[in-house]
Coordinates of C-alpha atoms and ligand atoms in Angstrom, one line a residue:
X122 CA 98.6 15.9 27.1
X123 CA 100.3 18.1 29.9
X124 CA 99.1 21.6 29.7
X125 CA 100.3 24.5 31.8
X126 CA 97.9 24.3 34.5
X127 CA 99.2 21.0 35.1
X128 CA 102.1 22.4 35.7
X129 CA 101.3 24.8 38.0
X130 CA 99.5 21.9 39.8
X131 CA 102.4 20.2 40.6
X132 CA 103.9 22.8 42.0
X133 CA 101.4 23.8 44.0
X134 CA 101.7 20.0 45.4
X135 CA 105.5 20.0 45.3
X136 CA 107.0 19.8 49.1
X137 CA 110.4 21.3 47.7
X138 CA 108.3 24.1 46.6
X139 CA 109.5 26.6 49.6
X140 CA 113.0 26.1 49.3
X141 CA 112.5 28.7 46.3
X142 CA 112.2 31.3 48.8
X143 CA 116.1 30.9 49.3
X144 CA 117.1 32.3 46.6
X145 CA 117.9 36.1 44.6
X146 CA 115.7 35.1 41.2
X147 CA 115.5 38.2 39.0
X148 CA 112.5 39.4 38.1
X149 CA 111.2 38.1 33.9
X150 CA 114.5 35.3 34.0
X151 CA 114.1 31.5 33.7
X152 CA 117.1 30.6 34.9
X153 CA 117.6 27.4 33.3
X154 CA 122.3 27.4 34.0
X155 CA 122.1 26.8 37.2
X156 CA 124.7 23.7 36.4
X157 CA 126.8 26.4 35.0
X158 CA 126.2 29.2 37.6
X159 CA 124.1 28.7 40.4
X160 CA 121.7 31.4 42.0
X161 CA 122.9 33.9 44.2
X162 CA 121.6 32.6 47.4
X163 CA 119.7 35.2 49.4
X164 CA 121.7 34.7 52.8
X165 CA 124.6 35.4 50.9
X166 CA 124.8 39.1 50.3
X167 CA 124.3 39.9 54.4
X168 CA 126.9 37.5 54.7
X169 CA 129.4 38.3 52.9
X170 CA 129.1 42.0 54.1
X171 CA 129.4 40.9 57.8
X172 CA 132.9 38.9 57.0
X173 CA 134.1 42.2 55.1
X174 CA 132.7 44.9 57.4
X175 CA 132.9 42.9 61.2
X176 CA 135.4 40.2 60.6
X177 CA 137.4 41.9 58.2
X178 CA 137.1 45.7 59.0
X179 CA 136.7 46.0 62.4
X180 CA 138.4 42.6 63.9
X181 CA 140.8 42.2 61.8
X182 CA 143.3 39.4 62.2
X183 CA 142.0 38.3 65.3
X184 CA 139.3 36.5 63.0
X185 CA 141.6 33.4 62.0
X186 CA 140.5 32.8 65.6
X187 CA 137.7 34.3 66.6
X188 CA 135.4 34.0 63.7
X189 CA 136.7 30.5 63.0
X190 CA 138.4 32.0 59.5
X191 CA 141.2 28.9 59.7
X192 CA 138.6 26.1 60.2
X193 CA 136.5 27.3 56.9
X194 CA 138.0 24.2 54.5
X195 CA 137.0 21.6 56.7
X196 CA 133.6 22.9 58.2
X197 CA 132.2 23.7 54.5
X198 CA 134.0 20.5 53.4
X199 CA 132.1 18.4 56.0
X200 CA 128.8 20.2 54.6
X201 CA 129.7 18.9 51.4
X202 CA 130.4 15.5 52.8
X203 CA 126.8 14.9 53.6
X204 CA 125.6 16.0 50.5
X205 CA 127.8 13.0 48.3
X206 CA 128.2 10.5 50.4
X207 CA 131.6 11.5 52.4
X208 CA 132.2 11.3 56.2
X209 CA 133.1 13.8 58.8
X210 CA 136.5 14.8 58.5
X211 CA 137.1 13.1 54.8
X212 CA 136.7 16.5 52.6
X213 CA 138.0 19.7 52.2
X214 CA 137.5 22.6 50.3
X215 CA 140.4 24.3 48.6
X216 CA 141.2 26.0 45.5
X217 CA 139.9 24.7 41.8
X218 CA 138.5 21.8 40.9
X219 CA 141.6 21.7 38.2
X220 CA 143.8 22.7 41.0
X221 CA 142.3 19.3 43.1
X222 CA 142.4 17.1 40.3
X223 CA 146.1 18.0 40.0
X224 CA 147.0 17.1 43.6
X225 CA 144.4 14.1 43.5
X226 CA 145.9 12.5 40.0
X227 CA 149.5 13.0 41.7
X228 CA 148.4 11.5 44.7
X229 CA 146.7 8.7 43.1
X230 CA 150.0 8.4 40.8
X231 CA 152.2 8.0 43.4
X232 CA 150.5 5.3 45.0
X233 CA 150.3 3.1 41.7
X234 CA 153.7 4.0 41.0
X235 CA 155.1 2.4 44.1
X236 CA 152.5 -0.6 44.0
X237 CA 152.5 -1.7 40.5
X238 CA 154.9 0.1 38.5
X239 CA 154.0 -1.0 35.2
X240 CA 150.5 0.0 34.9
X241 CA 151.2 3.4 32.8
X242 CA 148.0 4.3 31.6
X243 CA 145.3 7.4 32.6
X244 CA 142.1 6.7 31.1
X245 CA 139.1 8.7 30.7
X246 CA 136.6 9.9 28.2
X247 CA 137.2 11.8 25.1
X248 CA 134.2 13.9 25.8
X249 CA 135.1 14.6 29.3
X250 CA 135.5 18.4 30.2
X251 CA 138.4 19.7 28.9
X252 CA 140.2 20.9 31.7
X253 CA 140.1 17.8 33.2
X254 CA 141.9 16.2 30.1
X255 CA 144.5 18.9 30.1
X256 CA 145.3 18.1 33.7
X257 CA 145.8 14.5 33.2
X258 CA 147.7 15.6 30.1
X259 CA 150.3 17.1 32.7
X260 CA 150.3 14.7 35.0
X261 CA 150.9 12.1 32.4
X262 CA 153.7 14.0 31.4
X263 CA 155.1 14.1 34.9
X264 CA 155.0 10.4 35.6
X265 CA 155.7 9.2 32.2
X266 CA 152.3 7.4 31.6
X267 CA 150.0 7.7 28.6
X268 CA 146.8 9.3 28.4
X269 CA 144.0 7.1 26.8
X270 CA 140.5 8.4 25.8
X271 CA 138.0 6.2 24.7
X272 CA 134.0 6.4 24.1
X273 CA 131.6 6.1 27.3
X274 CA 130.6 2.8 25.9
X275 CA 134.5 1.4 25.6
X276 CA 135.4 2.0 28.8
X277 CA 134.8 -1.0 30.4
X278 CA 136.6 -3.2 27.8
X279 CA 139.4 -0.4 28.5
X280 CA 140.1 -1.5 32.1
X281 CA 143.1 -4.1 31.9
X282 CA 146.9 -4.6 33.3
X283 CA 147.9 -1.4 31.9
X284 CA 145.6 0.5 33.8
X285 CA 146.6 2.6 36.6
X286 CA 144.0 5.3 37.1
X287 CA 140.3 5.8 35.5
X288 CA 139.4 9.5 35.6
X289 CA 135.5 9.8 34.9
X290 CA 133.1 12.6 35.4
X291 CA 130.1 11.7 36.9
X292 CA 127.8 13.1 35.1
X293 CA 129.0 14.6 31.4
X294 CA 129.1 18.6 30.8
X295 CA 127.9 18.3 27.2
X296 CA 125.4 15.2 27.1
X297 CA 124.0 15.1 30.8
X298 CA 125.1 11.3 30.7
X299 CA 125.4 10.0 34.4
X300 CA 127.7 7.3 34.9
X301 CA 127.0 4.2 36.8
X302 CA 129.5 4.6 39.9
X303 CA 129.1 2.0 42.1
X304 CA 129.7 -0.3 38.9
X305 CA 132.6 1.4 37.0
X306 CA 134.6 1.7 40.3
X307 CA 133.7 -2.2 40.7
X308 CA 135.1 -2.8 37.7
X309 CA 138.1 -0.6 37.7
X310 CA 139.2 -1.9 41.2
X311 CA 138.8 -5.9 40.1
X312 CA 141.2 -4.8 37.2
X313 CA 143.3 -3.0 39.8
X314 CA 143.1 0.6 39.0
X315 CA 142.5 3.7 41.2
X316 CA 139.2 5.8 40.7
X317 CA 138.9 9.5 40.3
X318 CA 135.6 11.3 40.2
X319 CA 135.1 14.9 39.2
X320 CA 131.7 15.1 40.7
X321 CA 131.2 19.1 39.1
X322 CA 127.7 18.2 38.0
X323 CA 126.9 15.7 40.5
X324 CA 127.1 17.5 43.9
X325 CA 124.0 18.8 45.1
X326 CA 122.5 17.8 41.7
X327 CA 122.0 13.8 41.6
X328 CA 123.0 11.7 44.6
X329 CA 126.4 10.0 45.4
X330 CA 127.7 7.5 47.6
X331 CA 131.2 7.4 47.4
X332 CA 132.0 5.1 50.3
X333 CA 128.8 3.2 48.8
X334 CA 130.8 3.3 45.8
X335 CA 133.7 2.4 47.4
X336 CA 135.5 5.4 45.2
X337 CA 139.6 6.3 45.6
X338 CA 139.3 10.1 44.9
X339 CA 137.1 12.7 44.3
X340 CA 137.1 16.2 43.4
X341 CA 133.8 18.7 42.4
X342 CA 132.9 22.7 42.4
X343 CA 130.8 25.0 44.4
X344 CA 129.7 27.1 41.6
X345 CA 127.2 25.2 39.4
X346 CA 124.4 23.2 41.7
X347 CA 125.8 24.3 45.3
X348 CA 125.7 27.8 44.8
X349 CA 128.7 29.2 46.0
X350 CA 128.7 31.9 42.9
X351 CA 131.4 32.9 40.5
X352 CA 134.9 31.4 40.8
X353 CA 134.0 29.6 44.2
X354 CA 136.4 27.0 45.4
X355 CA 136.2 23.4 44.9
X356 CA 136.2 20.7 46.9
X357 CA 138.2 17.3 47.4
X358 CA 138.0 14.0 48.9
X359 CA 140.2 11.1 49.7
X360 CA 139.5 7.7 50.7
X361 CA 140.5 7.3 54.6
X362 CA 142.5 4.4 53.2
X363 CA 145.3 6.4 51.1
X364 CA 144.4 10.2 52.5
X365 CA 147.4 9.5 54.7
X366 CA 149.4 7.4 52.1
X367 CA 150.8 10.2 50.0
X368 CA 151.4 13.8 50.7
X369 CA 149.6 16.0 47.5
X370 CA 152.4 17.2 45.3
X371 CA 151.4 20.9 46.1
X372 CA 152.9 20.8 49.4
X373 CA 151.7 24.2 50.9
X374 CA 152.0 25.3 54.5
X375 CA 148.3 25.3 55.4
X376 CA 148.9 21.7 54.5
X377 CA 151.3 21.4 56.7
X378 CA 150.9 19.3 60.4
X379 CA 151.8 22.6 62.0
X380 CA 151.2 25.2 59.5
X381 CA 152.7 28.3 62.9
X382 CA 155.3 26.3 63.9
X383 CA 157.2 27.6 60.6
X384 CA 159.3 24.5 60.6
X385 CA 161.5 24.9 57.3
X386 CA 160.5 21.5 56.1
X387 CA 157.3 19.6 54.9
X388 CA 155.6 17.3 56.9
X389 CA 151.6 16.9 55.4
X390 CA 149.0 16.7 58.4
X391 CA 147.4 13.5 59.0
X392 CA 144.3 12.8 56.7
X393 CA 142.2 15.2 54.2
X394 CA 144.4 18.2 55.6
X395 CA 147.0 17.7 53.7
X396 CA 145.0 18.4 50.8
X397 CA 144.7 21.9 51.4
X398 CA 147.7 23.8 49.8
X399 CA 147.7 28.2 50.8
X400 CA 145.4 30.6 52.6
X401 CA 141.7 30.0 52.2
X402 CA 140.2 32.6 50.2
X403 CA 137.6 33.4 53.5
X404 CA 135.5 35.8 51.5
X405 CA 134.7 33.2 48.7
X406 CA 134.3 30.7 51.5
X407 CA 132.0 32.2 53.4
X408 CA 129.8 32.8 50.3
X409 CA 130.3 29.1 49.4
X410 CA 129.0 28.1 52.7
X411 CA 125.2 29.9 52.3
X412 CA 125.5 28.4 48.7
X413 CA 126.1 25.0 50.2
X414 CA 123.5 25.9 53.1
X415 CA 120.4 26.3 50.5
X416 CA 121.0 22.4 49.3
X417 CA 121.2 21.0 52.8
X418 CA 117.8 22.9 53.5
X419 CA 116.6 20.6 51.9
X420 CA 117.5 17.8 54.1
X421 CA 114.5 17.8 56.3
X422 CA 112.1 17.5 53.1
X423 CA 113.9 14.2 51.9
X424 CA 117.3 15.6 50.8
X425 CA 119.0 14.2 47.5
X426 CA 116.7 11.7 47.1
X427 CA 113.3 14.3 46.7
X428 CA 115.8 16.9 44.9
X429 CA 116.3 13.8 42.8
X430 CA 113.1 12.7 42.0
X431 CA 112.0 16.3 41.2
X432 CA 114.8 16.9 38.6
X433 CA 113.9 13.7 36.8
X434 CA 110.4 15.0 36.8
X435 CA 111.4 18.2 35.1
X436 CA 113.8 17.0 32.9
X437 CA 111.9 14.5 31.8
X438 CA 108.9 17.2 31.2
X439 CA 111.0 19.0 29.6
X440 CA 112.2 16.2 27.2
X441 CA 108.6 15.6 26.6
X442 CA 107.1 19.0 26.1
X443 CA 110.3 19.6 22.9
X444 CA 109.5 16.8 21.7
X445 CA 105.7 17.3 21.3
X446 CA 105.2 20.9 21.4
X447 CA 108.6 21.8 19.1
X448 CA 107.7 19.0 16.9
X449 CA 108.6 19.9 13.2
X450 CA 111.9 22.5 14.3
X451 CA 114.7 19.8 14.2
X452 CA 115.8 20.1 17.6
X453 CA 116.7 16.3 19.4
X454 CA 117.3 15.3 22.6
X455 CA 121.1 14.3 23.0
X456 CA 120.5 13.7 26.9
X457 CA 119.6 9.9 27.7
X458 CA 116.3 9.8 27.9
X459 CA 116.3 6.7 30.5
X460 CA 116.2 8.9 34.0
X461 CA 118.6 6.7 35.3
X462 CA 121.6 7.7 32.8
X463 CA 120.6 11.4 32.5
X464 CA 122.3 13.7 35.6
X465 CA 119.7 17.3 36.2
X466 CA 120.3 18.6 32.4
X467 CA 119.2 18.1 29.1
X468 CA 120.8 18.8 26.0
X469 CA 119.4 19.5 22.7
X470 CA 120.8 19.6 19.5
X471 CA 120.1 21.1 16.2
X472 CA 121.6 20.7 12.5
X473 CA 122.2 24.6 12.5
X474 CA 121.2 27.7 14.6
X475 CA 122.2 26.9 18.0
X476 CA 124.5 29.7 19.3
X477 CA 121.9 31.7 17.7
X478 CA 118.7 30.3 19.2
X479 CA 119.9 30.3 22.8
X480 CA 120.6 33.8 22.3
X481 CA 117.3 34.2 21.3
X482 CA 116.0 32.6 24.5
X483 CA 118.4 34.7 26.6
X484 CA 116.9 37.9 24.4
X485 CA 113.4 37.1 26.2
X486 CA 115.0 36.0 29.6
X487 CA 114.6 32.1 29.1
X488 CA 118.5 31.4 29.9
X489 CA 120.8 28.0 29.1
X490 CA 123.4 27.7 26.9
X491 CA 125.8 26.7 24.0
X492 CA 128.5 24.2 24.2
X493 CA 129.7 23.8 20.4
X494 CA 130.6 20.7 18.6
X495 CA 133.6 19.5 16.6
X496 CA 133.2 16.6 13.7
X497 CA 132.5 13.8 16.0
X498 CA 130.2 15.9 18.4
X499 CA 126.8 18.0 17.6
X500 CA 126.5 21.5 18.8
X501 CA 124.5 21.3 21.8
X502 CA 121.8 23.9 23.7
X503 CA 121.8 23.0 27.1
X504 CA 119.5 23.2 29.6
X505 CA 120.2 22.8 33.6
X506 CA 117.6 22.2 36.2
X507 CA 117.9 23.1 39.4
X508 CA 115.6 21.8 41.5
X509 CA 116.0 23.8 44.4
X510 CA 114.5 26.6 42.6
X511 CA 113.3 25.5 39.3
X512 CA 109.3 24.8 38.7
X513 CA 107.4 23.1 36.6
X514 CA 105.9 26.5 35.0
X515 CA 109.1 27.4 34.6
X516 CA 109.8 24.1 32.0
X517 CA 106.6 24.8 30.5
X518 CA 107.1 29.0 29.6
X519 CA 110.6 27.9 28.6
X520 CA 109.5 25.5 26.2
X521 CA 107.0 27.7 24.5
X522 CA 109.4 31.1 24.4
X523 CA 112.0 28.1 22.5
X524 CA 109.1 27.0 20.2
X525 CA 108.1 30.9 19.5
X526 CA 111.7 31.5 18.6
X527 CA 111.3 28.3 16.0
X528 CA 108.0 29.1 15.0
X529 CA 109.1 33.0 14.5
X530 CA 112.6 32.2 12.7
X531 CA 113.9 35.3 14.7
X532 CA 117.1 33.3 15.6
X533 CA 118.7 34.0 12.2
X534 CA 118.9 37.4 13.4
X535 CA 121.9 38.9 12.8
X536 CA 122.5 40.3 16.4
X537 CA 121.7 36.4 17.8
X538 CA 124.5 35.1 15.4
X539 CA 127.5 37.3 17.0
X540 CA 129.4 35.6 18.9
X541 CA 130.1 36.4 22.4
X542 CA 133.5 35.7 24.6
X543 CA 131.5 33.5 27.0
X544 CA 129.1 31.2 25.7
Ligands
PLP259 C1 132.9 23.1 35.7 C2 133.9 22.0 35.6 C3 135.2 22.2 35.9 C4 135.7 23.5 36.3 O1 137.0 23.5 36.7 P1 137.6 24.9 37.3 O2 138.9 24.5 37.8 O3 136.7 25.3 38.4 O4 137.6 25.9 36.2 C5 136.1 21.1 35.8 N1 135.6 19.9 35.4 C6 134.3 19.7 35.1 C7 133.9 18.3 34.7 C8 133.4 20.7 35.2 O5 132.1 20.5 34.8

């Protein structure tokens, strides 16, 4: 039986224990969204003043140059490169991670278009994140091809001649189900479709090889595991083998081979370049970069493979601490409980009273959230663990403040059941 002491004994032997130190934790929270919103970083508020005040305010324009403002997509992309697999040179970061999947489904249309016309079909997964389905939706639209959405299980038997692009995010928003890249892309490429992966709850979360994969496209954010606070940009990578195939159908002039010559026509630079569209938004950039910073801190203590190993540990604690210690409430675990399908969250579910009880939990500082259901899906409470910052205390106190707020019945609280803008 794990008690609390335990817990506090594996920390006390955990190596990634210091990387805590990196980050702004707010005193009474348990911070349990970072795959929502990540931690503000503690580098990030001194630098962020220094771009505004030095760069900014007092050298002005002159930093495009001198405080390498124009180089900021590709030196934070190659930080993200290391982090998922990527070469030097292959990613950049640039606007949304809607924005990217735009220019990457385009991309990757334009290429099956030309090479085997008939295959008309987008799939992905009906449980995907929405904004992901409303992209393809458009992009469907502009190519004439039909959007099909199928369960996680019917996707393989999905992949035939119609196919021309599978869309899949790695790891699911709602359930915490990880896909099995290296095998899906397999797959998908022997039946001759192109691979897209939103990697949003992947990067600096679970490890990812995408040349080990031997992926087409991929896209992510730097707001939920790397850190790069709210509304930070996203990033995007292209296989060597088509980045210079097809020029992204948002064909802006810091996409351009010679963004100052001002040429009046388009002519994409060679590579991942072209994937960038207007002005990077430096500020956001520059926060991003810290963000991005506290993950690869982590490199000299075993990188993703120890920040792995320690989020199976605490999700799986916490999987095993509802189940015993909330026994009785009705919660379940919706998350896989095999480590090797489950990404760094776990989701519970609950017939009734789950807006309610995460509000609850955020009354007394214990903070996830609620993705609601629809009549195929349960309402979920989700729970995201970062484990750049997250300890296993932290599992345990959350686990008992949830079983207190069973236990007590003070969810059905009025004030708990109002419902908020942002859930
Ligand atoms: C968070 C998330 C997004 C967010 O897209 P934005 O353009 O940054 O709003 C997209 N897709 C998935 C799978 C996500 O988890």
């Amino acid at each position: 039986m794990t008690t609390r002491d335990a817990c506090l004994a594996l920390d006390r032997a955990d190596p990634l224990a210091p990387l805590r130190e990196l980050f702004e934790l707010p005193e009474g929270t348990l911070y349990l969204d970072g795959n929502s919103l990540g931690v503000l970083p503690r580098a990030t508020p001194a630098r962020v003043h220094q771009v505004v005040l030095q760069e900014w305010g007092r050298d002005l324009i002159k930093s495009w140059n001198s405080a390498g403002w124009i180089d900021l997509p590709a030196r934070v992309g190659d930080k993200i490169a290391r982090l998922i697999g990527a070469a030097q040179g292959e990613v950049v970061v640039a606007d949304s991670t809607s924005v990217n999947l735009y220019k990457v489904l385009m991309a990757a249309g334009r290429l099956q278009r030309d090479r085997a016309p008939a295959r008309r079909v987008l799939l992905s997964e009906r449980s995907n994140f929405p904004t992901d389905l409303y992209i393809a939706e458009s992009v469907c639209e502009a190519l004439g091809w039909t959007l099909a959405l199928v369960e996680p299980d019917e996707i393989e038997a999905s992949l035939d001649d119609q196919l021309a692009v599978l869309m899949l995010t790695h790891v699911n928003y709602r359930s915490g189900r990880m896909h099995d890249m290296d095998r899906l892309t397999r797959r998908a490429h022997a039946a001759g479709a192109l691979v897209v992966w939103d990697l949003c709850h992947s990067a600096g979360a679970v490890p990812v090889g995408l040349h080990a994969s031997d992926a087409d496209y991929a896209v992510g954010c730097g707001y939920k595991y790397l850190n790069g606070g709210p509304g930070a940009p996203a990033f995007v990578w292209v296989h060597p083998r088509h980045a210079d195939r097809f020029s992204q159908p948002l064909s802006g002039w810091l996409g351009h081979v010679a963004p100052f010559e001002f040429n009046p026509h388009y002519r994409p630079a060679a590579g991942i370049a072209r994937y960038v569209c207007g002005t990077p938004p430096v500020i956001s950039m520059a926060a991003l970069e810290c963000g991005v910073d506290t993950v690869l801190a982590a490199e000299p203590l075993g990188g993703m493979a120890a920040l792995r190993e320690k989020s199976i540990a605490l999700t799986e604690l916490f999987a095993q601490l509802v189940e015993t210690r909330c026994a009785g409430h009705g919660l379940a675990v919706v998350s896989p409980r095999e480590a090797a399908q489950r990404g760094s969250q776990v989701c519970l579910t609950r017939g009734e009273g789950g807006y309610a009880i995460v509000q609850a939990l955020i009354a007394r500082g214990v903070i996830g959230d609620f993705r609601a259901g629809d009549a195929e899906t349960p309402d979920i409470l989700r729970f995201g663990f970062t484990p750049l910052y997250c300890r296993h205390v932290d599992v345990w106190d959350a686990v008992e403040q949830l079983r207190e707020v069973l236990a007590s019945g003070e969810w059905q609280r009025p004030e708990f059941n109002r419902r908020h803008a942002v859930t």
